[in-house]
GROMACS .gro file of C-alpha atoms in nm:
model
  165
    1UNK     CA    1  10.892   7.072  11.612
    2UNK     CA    2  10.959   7.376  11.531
    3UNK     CA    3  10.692   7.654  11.427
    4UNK     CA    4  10.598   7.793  11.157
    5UNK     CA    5  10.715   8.140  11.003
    6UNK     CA    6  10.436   8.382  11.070
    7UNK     CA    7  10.295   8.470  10.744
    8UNK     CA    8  10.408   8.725  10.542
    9UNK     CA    9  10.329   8.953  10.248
   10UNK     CA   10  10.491   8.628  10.041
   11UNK     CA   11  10.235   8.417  10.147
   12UNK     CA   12   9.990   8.639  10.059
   13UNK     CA   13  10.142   8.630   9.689
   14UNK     CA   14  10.120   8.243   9.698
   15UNK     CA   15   9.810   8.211   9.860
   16UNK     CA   16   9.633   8.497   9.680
   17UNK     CA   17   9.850   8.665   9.446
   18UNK     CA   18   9.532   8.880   9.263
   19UNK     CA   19   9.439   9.010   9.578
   20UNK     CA   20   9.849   9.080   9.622
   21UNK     CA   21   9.903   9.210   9.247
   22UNK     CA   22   9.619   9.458   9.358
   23UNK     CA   23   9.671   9.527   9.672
   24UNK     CA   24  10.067   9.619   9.661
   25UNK     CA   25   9.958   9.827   9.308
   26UNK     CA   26   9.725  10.030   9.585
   27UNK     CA   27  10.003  10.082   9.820
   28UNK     CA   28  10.293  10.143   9.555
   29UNK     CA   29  10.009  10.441   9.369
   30UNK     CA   30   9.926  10.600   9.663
   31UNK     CA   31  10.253  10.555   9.861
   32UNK     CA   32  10.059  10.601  10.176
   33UNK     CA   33   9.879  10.403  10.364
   34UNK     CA   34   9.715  10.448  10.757
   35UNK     CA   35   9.848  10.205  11.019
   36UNK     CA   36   9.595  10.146  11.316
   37UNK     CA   37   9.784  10.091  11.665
   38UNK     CA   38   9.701  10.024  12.015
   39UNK     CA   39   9.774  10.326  12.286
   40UNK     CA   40   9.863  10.177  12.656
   41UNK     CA   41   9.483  10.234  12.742
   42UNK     CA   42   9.379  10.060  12.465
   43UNK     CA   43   9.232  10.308  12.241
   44UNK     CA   44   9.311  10.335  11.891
   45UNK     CA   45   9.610  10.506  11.740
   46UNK     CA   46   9.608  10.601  11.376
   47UNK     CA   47   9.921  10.712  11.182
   48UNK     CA   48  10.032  10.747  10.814
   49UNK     CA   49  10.300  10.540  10.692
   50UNK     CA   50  10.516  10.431  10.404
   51UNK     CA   51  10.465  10.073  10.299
   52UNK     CA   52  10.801   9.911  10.106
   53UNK     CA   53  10.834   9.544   9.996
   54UNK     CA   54  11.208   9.386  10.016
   55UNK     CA   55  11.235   9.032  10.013
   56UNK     CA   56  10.862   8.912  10.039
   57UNK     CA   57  10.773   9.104  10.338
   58UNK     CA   58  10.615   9.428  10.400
   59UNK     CA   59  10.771   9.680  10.578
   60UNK     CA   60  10.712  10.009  10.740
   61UNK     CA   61  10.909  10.253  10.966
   62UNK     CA   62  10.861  10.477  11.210
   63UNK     CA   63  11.107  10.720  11.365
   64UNK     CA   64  11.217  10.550  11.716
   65UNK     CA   65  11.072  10.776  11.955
   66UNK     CA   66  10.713  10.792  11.786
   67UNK     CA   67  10.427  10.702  11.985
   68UNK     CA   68  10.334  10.423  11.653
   69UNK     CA   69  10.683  10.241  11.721
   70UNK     CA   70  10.563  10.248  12.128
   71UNK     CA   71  10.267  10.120  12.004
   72UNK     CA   72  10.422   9.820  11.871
   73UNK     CA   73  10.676   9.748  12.056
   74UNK     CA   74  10.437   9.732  12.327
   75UNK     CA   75  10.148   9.577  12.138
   76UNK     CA   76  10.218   9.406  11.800
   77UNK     CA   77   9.912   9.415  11.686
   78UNK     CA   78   9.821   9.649  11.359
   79UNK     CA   79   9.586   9.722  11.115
   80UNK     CA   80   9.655   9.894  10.802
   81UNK     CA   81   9.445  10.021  10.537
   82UNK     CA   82   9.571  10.168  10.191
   83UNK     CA   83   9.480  10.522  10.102
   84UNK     CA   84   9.151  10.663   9.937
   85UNK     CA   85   9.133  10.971   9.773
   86UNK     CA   86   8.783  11.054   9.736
   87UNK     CA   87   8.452  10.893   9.814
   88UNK     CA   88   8.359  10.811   9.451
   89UNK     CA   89   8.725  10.732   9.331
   90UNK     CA   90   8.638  10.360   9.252
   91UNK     CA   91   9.026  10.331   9.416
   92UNK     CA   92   9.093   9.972   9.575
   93UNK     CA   93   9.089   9.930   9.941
   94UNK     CA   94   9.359   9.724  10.110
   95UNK     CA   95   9.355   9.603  10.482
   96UNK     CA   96   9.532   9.392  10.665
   97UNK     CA   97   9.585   9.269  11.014
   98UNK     CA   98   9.812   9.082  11.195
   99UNK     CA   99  10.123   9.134  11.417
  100UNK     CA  100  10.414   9.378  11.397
  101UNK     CA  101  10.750   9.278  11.445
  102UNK     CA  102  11.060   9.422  11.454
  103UNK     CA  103  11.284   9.375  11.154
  104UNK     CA  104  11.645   9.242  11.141
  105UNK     CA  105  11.975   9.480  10.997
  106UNK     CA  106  11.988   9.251  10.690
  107UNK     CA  107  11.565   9.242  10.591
  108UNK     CA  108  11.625   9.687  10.679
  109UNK     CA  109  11.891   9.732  10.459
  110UNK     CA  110  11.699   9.530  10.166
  111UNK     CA  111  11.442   9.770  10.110
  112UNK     CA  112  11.601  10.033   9.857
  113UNK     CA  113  11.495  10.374   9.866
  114UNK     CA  114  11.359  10.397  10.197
  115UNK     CA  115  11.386  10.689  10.382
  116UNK     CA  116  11.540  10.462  10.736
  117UNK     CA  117  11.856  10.401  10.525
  118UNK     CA  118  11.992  10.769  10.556
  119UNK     CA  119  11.902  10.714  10.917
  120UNK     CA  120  12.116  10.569  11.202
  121UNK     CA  121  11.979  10.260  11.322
  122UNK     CA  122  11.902  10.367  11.636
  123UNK     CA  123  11.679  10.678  11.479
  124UNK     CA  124  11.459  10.440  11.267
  125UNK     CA  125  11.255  10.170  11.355
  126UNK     CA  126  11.123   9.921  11.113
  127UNK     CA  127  10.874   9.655  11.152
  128UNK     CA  128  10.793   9.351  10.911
  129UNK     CA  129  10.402   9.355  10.869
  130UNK     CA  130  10.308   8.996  10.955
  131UNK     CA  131   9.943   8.877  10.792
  132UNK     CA  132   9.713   8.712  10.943
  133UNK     CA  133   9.396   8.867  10.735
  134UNK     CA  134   9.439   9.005  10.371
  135UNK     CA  135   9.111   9.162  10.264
  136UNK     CA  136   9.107   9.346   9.926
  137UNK     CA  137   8.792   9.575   9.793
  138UNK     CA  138   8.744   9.619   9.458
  139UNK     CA  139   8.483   9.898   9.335
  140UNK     CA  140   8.354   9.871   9.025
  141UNK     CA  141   8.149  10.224   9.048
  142UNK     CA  142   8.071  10.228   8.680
  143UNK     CA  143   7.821   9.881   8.704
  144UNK     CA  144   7.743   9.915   9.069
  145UNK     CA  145   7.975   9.601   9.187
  146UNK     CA  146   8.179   9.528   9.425
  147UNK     CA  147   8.391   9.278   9.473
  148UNK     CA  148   8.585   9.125   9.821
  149UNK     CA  149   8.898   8.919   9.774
  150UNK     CA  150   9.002   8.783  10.142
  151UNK     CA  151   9.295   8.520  10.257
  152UNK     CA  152   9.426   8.413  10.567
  153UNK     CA  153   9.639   8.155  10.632
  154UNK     CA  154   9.381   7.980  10.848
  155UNK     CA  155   9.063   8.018  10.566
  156UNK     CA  156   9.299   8.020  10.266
  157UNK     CA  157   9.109   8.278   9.966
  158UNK     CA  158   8.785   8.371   9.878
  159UNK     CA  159   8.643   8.603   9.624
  160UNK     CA  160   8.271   8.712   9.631
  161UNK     CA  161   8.078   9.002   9.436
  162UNK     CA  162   7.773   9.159   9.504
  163UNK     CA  163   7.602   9.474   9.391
  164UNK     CA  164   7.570   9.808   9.623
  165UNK     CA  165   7.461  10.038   9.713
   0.00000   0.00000   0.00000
């Protein structure tokens, strides 16, 4: 039997699509996000990227010779983490995790208004974000609250709130 499509930003829509509605409103307001890599030793590698949607998945690119497309080619695994202004911005926090993989010409040419498309293929590489944990804080700064939306294809979703500081 054959397996399973890794899971994608789609699942995370089916499987827990308020923690996608927020989560891909994060990364489409900011534009930004930070993608975590692994460096040959094993150390961490952070780097800003552009996150774009095209047919369910998330993508991001990287310009071929970067050390972040090294990084995963080498070593799929990623972490990303949406943008935050400001300590006290009440902004949304996305993160994810999961493996990196190389997207296909058709899946690269889907995603409109990305900056790979004026590229030559060869200049550009661009990786479909695969998901294995979706975790999505929500601060509520005026009543002190905050508020954790997680799925995983393993665990399914879960929403808790609690109060902070």
């Amino acid at each position: 039997m054959a397996d399973a499509a890794p899971p994608s930003w789609r699942d995370v829509e089916l499987g827990a699509p308020e923690l996608a509605r927020l989560g891909i409103a994060r990364l489409t307001s900011a534009r930004v996000a930070l993608l975590g890599t692994l460096r040959r030793d094993g150390s961490p590698r952070i780097s800003p990227i552009e996150p774009y949607l095209a047919e369910g998945q998330l993508l991001i690119g990287a310009m071929a010779w970067t050390a972040k497309a090294s990084d995963l080619r080498r070593d799929p695994r990623y972490v990303l983490h949406s943008a935050v202004t400001s300590p006290d911005s009440g902004e949304g926090e996305l993160k994810l995790n999961g493996p990196a993989v190389e997207a296909g010409p058709d899946l690269r040419a889907a995603a409109a208004d990305t900056w790979w498309l004026a590229c030559a293929p060869d200049k550009a590489a661009v990786f479909t974000l695969h998901i294995i944990q979706a975790v999505f804080v929500d601060w509520d700064i005026n009543r002190g609250l905050i508020t954790v939306h997680r799925w995983s294809p393993a665990n399914g979703y879960a929403v808790a709130s609690r109060p902070y500081p």
